[in-house]
Coordinates of C-alpha atoms in Angstrom, one line a residue:
X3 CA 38.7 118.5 44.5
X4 CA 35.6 117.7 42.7
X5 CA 35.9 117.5 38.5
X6 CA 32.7 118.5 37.3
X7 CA 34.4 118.7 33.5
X8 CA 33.6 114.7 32.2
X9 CA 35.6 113.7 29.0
X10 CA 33.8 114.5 26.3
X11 CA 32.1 112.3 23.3
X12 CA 35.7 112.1 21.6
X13 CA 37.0 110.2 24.7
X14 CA 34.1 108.2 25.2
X15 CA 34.3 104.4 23.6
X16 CA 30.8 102.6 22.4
X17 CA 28.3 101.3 24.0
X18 CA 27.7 98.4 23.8
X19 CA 30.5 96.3 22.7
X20 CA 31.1 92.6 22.0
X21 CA 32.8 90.4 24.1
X22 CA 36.3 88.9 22.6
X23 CA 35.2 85.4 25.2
X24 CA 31.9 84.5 26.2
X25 CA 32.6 85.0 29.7
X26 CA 35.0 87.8 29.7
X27 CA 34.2 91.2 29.3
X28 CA 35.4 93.6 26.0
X29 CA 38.7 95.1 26.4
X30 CA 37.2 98.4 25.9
X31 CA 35.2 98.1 29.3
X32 CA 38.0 96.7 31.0
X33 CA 40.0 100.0 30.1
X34 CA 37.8 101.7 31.4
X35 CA 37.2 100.2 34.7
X36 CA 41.5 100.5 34.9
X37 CA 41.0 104.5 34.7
X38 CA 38.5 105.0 36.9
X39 CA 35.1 103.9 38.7
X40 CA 33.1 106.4 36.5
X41 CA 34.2 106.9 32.8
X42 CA 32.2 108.4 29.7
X43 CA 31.0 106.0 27.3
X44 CA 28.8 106.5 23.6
X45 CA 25.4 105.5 22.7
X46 CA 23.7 103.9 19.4
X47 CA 22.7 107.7 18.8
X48 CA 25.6 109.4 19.7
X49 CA 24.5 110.6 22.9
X50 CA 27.2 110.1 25.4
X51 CA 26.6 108.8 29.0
X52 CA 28.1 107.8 32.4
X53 CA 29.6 104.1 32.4
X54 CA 29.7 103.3 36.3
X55 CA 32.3 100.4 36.2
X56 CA 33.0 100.6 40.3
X57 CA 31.2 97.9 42.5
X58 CA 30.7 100.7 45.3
X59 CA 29.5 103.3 43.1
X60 CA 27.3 101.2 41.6
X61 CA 25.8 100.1 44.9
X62 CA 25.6 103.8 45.7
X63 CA 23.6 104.4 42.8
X64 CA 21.2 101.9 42.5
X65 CA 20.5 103.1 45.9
X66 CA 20.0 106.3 45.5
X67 CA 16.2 108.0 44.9
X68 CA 17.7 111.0 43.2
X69 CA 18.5 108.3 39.6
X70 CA 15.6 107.5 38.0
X71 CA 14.2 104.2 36.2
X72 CA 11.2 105.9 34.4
X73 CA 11.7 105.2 31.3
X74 CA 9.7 108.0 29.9
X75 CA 11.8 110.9 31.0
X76 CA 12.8 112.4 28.0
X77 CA 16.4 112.3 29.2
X78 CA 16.2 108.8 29.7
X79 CA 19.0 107.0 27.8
X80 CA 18.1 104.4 25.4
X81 CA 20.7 101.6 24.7
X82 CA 19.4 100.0 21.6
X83 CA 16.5 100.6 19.0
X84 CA 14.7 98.5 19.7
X85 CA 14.3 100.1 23.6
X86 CA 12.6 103.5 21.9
X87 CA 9.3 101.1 21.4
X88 CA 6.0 101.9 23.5
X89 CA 6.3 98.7 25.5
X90 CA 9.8 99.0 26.1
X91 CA 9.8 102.2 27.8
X92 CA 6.7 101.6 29.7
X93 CA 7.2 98.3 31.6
X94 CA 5.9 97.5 34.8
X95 CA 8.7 97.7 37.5
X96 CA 11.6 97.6 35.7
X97 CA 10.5 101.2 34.5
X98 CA 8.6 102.3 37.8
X99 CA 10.3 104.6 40.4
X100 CA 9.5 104.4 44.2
X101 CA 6.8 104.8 45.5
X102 CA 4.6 103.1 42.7
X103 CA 7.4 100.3 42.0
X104 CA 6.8 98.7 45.5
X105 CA 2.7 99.1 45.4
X106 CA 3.3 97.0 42.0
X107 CA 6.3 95.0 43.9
X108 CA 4.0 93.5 47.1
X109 CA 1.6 92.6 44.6
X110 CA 3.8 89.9 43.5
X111 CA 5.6 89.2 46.9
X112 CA 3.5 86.2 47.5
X113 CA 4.4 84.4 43.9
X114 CA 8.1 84.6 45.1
X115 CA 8.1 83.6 48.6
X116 CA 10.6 81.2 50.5
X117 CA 7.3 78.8 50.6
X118 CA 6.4 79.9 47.2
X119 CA 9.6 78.9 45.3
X120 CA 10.1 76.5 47.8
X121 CA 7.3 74.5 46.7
X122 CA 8.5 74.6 43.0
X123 CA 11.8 72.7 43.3
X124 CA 10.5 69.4 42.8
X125 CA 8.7 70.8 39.4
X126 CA 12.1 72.2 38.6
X127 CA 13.5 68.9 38.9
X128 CA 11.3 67.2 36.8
X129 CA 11.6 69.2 33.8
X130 CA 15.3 69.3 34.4
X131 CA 15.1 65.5 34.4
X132 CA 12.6 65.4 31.8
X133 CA 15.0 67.4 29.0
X134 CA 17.9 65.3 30.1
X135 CA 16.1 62.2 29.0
X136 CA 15.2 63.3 25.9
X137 CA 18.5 64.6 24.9
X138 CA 20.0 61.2 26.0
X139 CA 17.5 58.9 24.4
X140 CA 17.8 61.2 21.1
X141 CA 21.4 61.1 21.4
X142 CA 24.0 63.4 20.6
X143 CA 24.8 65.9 19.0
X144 CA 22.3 68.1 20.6
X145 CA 21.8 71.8 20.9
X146 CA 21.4 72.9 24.6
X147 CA 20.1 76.2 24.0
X148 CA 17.3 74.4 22.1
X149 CA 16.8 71.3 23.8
X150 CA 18.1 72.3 27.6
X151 CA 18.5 75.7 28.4
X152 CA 15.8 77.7 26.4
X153 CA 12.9 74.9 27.4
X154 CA 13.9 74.3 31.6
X155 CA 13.5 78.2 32.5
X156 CA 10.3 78.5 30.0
X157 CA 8.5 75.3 31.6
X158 CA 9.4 76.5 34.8
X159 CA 8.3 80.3 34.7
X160 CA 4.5 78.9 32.7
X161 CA 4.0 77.1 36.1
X162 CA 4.8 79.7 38.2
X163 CA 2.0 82.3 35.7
X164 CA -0.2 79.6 35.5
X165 CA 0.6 79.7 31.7
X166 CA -1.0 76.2 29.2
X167 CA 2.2 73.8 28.6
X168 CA 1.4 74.0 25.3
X169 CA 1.9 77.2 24.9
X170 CA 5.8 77.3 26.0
X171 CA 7.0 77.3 22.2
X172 CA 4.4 79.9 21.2
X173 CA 5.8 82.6 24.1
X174 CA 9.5 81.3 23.3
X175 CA 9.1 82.7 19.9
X176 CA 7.2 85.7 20.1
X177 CA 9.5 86.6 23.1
X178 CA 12.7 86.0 21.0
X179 CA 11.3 88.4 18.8
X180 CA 10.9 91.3 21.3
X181 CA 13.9 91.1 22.9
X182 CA 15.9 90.6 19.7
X183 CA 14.1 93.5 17.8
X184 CA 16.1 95.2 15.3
X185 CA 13.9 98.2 15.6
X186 CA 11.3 100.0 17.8
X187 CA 8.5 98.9 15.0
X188 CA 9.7 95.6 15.2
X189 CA 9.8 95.2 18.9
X190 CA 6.3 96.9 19.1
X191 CA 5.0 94.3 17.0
X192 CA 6.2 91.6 18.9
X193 CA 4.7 93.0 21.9
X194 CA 1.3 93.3 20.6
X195 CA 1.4 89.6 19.8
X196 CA 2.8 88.6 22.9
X197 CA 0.3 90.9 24.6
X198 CA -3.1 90.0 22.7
X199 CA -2.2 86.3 23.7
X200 CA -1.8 86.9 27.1
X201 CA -4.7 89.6 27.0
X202 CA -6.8 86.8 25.8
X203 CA -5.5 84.0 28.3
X204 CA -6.0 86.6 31.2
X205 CA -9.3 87.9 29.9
X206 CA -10.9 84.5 31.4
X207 CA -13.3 85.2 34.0
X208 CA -11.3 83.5 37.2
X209 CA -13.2 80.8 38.7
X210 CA -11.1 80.8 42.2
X211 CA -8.1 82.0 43.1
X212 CA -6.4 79.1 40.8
X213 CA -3.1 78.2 40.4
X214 CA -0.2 80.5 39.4
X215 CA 0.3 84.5 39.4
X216 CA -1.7 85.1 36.3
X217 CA -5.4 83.5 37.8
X218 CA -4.5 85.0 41.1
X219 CA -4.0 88.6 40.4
X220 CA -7.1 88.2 38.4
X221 CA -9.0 87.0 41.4
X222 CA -8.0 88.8 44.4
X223 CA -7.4 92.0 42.3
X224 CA -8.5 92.4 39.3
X225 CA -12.3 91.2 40.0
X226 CA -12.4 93.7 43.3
X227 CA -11.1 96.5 41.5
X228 CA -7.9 97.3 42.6
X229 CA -6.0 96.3 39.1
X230 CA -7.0 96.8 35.9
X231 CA -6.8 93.6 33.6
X232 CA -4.5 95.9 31.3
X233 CA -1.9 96.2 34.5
X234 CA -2.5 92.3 34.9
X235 CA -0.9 91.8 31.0
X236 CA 1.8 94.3 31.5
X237 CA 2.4 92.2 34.8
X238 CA 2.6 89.1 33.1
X239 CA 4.5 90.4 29.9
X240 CA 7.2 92.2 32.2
X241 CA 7.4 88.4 34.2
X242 CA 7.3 85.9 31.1
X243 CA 10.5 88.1 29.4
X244 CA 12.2 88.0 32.6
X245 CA 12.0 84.8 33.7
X246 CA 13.1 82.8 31.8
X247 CA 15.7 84.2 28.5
X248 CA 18.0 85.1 31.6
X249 CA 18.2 82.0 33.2
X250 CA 19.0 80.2 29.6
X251 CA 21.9 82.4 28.7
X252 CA 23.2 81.7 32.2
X253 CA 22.6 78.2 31.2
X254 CA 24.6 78.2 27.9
X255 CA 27.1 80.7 29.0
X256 CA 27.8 78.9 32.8
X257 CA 28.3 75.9 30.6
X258 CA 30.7 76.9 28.7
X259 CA 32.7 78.6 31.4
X260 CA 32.9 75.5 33.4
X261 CA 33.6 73.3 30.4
X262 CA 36.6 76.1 29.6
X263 CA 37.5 75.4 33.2
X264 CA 37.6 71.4 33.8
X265 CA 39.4 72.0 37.5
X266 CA 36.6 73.5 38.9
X267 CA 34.0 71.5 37.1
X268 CA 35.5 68.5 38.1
X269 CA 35.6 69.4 41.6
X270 CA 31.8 70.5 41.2
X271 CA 30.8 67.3 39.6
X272 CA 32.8 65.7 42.8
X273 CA 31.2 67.5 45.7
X274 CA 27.7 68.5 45.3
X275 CA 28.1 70.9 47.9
X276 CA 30.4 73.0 45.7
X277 CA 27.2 73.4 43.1
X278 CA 26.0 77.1 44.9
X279 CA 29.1 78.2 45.1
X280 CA 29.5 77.7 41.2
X281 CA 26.6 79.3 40.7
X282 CA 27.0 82.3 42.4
X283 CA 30.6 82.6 40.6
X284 CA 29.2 82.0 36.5
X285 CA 26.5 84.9 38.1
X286 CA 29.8 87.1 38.6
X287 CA 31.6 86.0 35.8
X288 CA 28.4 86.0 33.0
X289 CA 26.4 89.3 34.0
X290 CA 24.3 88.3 30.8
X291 CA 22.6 91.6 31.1
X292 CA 25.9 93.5 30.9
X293 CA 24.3 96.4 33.3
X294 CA 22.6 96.4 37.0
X295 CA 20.5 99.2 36.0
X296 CA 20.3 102.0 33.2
X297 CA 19.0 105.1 34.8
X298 CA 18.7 109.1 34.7
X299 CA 20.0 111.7 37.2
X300 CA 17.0 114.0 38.3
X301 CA 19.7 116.2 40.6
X302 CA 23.5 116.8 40.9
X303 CA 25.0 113.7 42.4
X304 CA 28.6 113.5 43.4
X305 CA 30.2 110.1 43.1
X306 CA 34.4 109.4 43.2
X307 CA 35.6 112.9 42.5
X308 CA 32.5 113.4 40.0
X309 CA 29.6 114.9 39.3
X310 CA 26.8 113.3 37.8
X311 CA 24.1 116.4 36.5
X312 CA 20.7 116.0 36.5
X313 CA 19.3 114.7 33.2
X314 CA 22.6 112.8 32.1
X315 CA 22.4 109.2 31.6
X316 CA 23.8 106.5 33.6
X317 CA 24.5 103.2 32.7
X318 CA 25.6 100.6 35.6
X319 CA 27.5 97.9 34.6
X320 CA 27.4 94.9 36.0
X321 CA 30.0 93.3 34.1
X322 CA 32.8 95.2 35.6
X323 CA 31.2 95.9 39.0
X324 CA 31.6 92.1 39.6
X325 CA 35.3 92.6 38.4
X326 CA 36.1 95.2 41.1
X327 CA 39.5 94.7 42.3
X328 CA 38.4 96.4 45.5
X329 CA 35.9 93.7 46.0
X330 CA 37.3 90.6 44.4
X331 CA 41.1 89.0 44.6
X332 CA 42.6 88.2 41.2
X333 CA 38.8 88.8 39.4
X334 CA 39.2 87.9 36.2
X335 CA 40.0 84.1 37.6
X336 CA 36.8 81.9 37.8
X337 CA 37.3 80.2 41.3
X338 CA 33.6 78.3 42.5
X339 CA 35.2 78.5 45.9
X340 CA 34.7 82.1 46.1
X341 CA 32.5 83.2 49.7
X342 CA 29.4 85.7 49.7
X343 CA 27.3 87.0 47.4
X344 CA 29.4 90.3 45.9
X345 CA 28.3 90.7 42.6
X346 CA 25.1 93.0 40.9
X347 CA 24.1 90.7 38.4
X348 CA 20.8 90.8 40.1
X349 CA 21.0 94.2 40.5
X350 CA 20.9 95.8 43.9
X351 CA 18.4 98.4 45.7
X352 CA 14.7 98.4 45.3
X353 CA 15.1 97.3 41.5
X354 CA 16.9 93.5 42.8
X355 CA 15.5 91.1 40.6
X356 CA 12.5 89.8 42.1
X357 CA 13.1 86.2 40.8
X358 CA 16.6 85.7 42.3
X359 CA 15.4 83.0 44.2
X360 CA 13.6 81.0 41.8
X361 CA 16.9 81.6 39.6
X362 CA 19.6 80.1 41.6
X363 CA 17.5 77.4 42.4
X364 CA 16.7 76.2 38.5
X365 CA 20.8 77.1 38.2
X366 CA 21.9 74.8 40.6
X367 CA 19.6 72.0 39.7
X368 CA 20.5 72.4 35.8
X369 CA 24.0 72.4 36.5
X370 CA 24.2 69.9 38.9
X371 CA 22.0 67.4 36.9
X372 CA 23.6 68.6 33.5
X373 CA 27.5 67.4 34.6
X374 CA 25.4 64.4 36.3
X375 CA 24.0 63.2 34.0
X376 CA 26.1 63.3 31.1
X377 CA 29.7 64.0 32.8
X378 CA 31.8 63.7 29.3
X379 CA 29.6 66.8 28.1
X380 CA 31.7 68.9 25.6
X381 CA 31.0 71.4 22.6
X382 CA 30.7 70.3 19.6
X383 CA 32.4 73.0 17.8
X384 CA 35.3 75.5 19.0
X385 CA 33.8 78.0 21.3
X386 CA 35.4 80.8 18.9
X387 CA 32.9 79.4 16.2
X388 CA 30.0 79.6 18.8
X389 CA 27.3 82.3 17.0
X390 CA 26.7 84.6 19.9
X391 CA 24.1 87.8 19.5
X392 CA 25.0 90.7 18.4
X393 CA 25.5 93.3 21.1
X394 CA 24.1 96.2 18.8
X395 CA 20.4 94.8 19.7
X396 CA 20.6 95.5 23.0
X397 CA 19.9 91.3 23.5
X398 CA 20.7 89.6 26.5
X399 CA 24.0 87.9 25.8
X400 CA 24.2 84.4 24.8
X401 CA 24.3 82.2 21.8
X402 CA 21.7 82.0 19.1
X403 CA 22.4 77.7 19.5
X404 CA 25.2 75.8 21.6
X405 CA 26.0 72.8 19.8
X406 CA 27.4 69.9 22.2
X407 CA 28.5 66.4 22.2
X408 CA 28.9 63.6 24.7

């Protein structure tokens, strides 16, 4: 028999909530996923929402044409202040439902290719390798987040947009500030910067088609017509913020997990064939998006004895989805010798993060040369010490700095 009466706010923990470990998810979410594979759970503004905690559920979901991703439905749920802002709600993709989100989607097919990404790995390894030697020759102590993991991804993502070098500290910064906005104004503000810079970089007539993204959208599309150079900046915007604050919190937080789990980091460090494996397990473990997708109903979907009504909020959470007892044995145990791919922390249905690719790839070469290269690696303070973001923000999880030693 179908319950179509959900608990009520009263029953319905916050959203979000911070994690007690870096790698574990809050007890509160972990309740929930107990109960059921759909619970209630309460917004920033009070508004409360679906919490989908069940790995199958989720996958039904994400799949599903009848949840939206358009962020400017009016029933859309926001997570976080700082989401309310113009450019939050309107981003390319991420905020596009089907059909228009794959007209926008082959556009960028090419730039993420086997051959494509393919073709990047020896760049990868050269600014992995380039990092490492300064933090040895410098010496320790040394922050990773600062001098590792923010700097690899960031590098890495300017060659694939065709972004200046010199640039890299400039978009760090004004990115920072948009995605750790404490309010719509301020993440509006943060935007516009980050947006005039790119407007201005993109506003260059293109010579040829050029290397990276950016000068090639601008040649084969944007001088014929058939995208507008505003499109071109919300393309690049919506790629800069993605691809590369992600892959440094993996970085910081996959560190940490394996140095909290010397075992399995040992046998990584002693059998590079191990390193994907490990990879695709701190993916399951870290979920440093906390959710696979935040969407809203536009009909009546039943889902595991429920029924989710058109216009309520649903929030998909990748954090627990990858904890599914259905799925995994014994979940909450890291194990890097885990098989297949079941986890969502790359999302799932037409909204599966484009860059997947391109992220394992920089993982595996991080972590592989990281425990390398410097194999007595260690924090330099306890990890309960660590200064980790708030989760009111609405930020990717991570630390503001990892302090380490060797």
């Amino acid at each position: 028999m179908v319950d179509t009466a959900p608990p009520g706010p009263s029953d319905a923990p916050s959203y979000p909530q911070p994690r007690p470990c870096p790698y574990q998810p809050p007890p509160a979410y972990e309740r929930l996923g107990a109960q059921a594979p759909l619970s209630r759970v309460t917004l920033f503004d009070g508004r409360a929402v679906w919490f989908v905690t069940g790995y199958p559920e989720a996958r039904q979901l994400l799949a599903d044409p009848r949840i939206s991703a358009d962020r400017e439905r009016p029933e859309f749920p926001i997570t976080a202040p700082r989401l309310r802002a113009e450019v939050s709600r309107r981003f390319i993709l991420l905020s596009m439902d089907a059909p228009v989100h794959g007209e926008y989607r082959r556009l960028l097919n090419p730039d993420f290719s086997r051959k494509r990404i393919a073709s990047l790995r020896p760049v990868v390894q050269s600014v992995v390798d380039d990092h490492l030697d300064r933090m040895l020759e410098q010496g320790p102590p040394a922050d990773l987040l600062r001098d590792f993991a923010l700097p690899v991804p960031s590098r890495v993502i300017s060659e694939l947009l065709g972004l200046p070098p010199e640039d890299t500290e400039l978009f760090q910064r004004l990115s920072g500030r948009l995605l750790r906005a404490g309010s719509a104004d301020d993440a509006q503000e943060a935007a516009r910067e980050l947006g005039d810079y790119l407007g201005a970089l993109t506003a260059r007539p293109p010579e040829g088609p050029g290397p990276g993204l950016i000068a090639r959208l601008a040649h084969d599309e944007v001088a014929t017509g058939r995208l507008s150079h505003a499109d071109l900046v919300r393309i690049a915007l919506v790629i800069l913020l993605a691809g590369h604050e992600t892959t440094a919190s993996t970085i910081t937080l996959g560190t940490v997990t394996l140095l909290d789990h010397p075992e399995q980091l040992a046998r990584m460090r002693s059998d590079p064939a191990t390193v994907p494996g490990a990879v695709e397990e701190i993916l399951r473990c870290v979920a440093v998006t906390d959710l696979a997708g935040v969407r809203v109903a536009t009909a009546d979907i039943p889902v595991a004895g429920q029924i989710i009504r058109a216009g309520e909020g649903v929030l998909l959470s990748s954090t627990m989805a990858n904890r599914d007892r259905r799925v995994h044995t014994d979940p909450d145990t890291f194990d890097i010798d885990r098989t297949g791919r079941h986890h969502l922390s790359f999302g799932y249905g037409i909204h599966q993060c484009l860059g997947q690719s391109l992220a394992r790839m920089e993982l595996e070469i991080a972590f592989s040369a990281l425990f390398t290269r410097i194999p007595t690696l260690r924090l330099a303070v306890p990890v309960d010490r660590l200064p980790t973001r708030p989760p009111s923000s609405g930020a990717i999880q991570g630390f503001d700095e990892l302090p380490v030693t060797w």
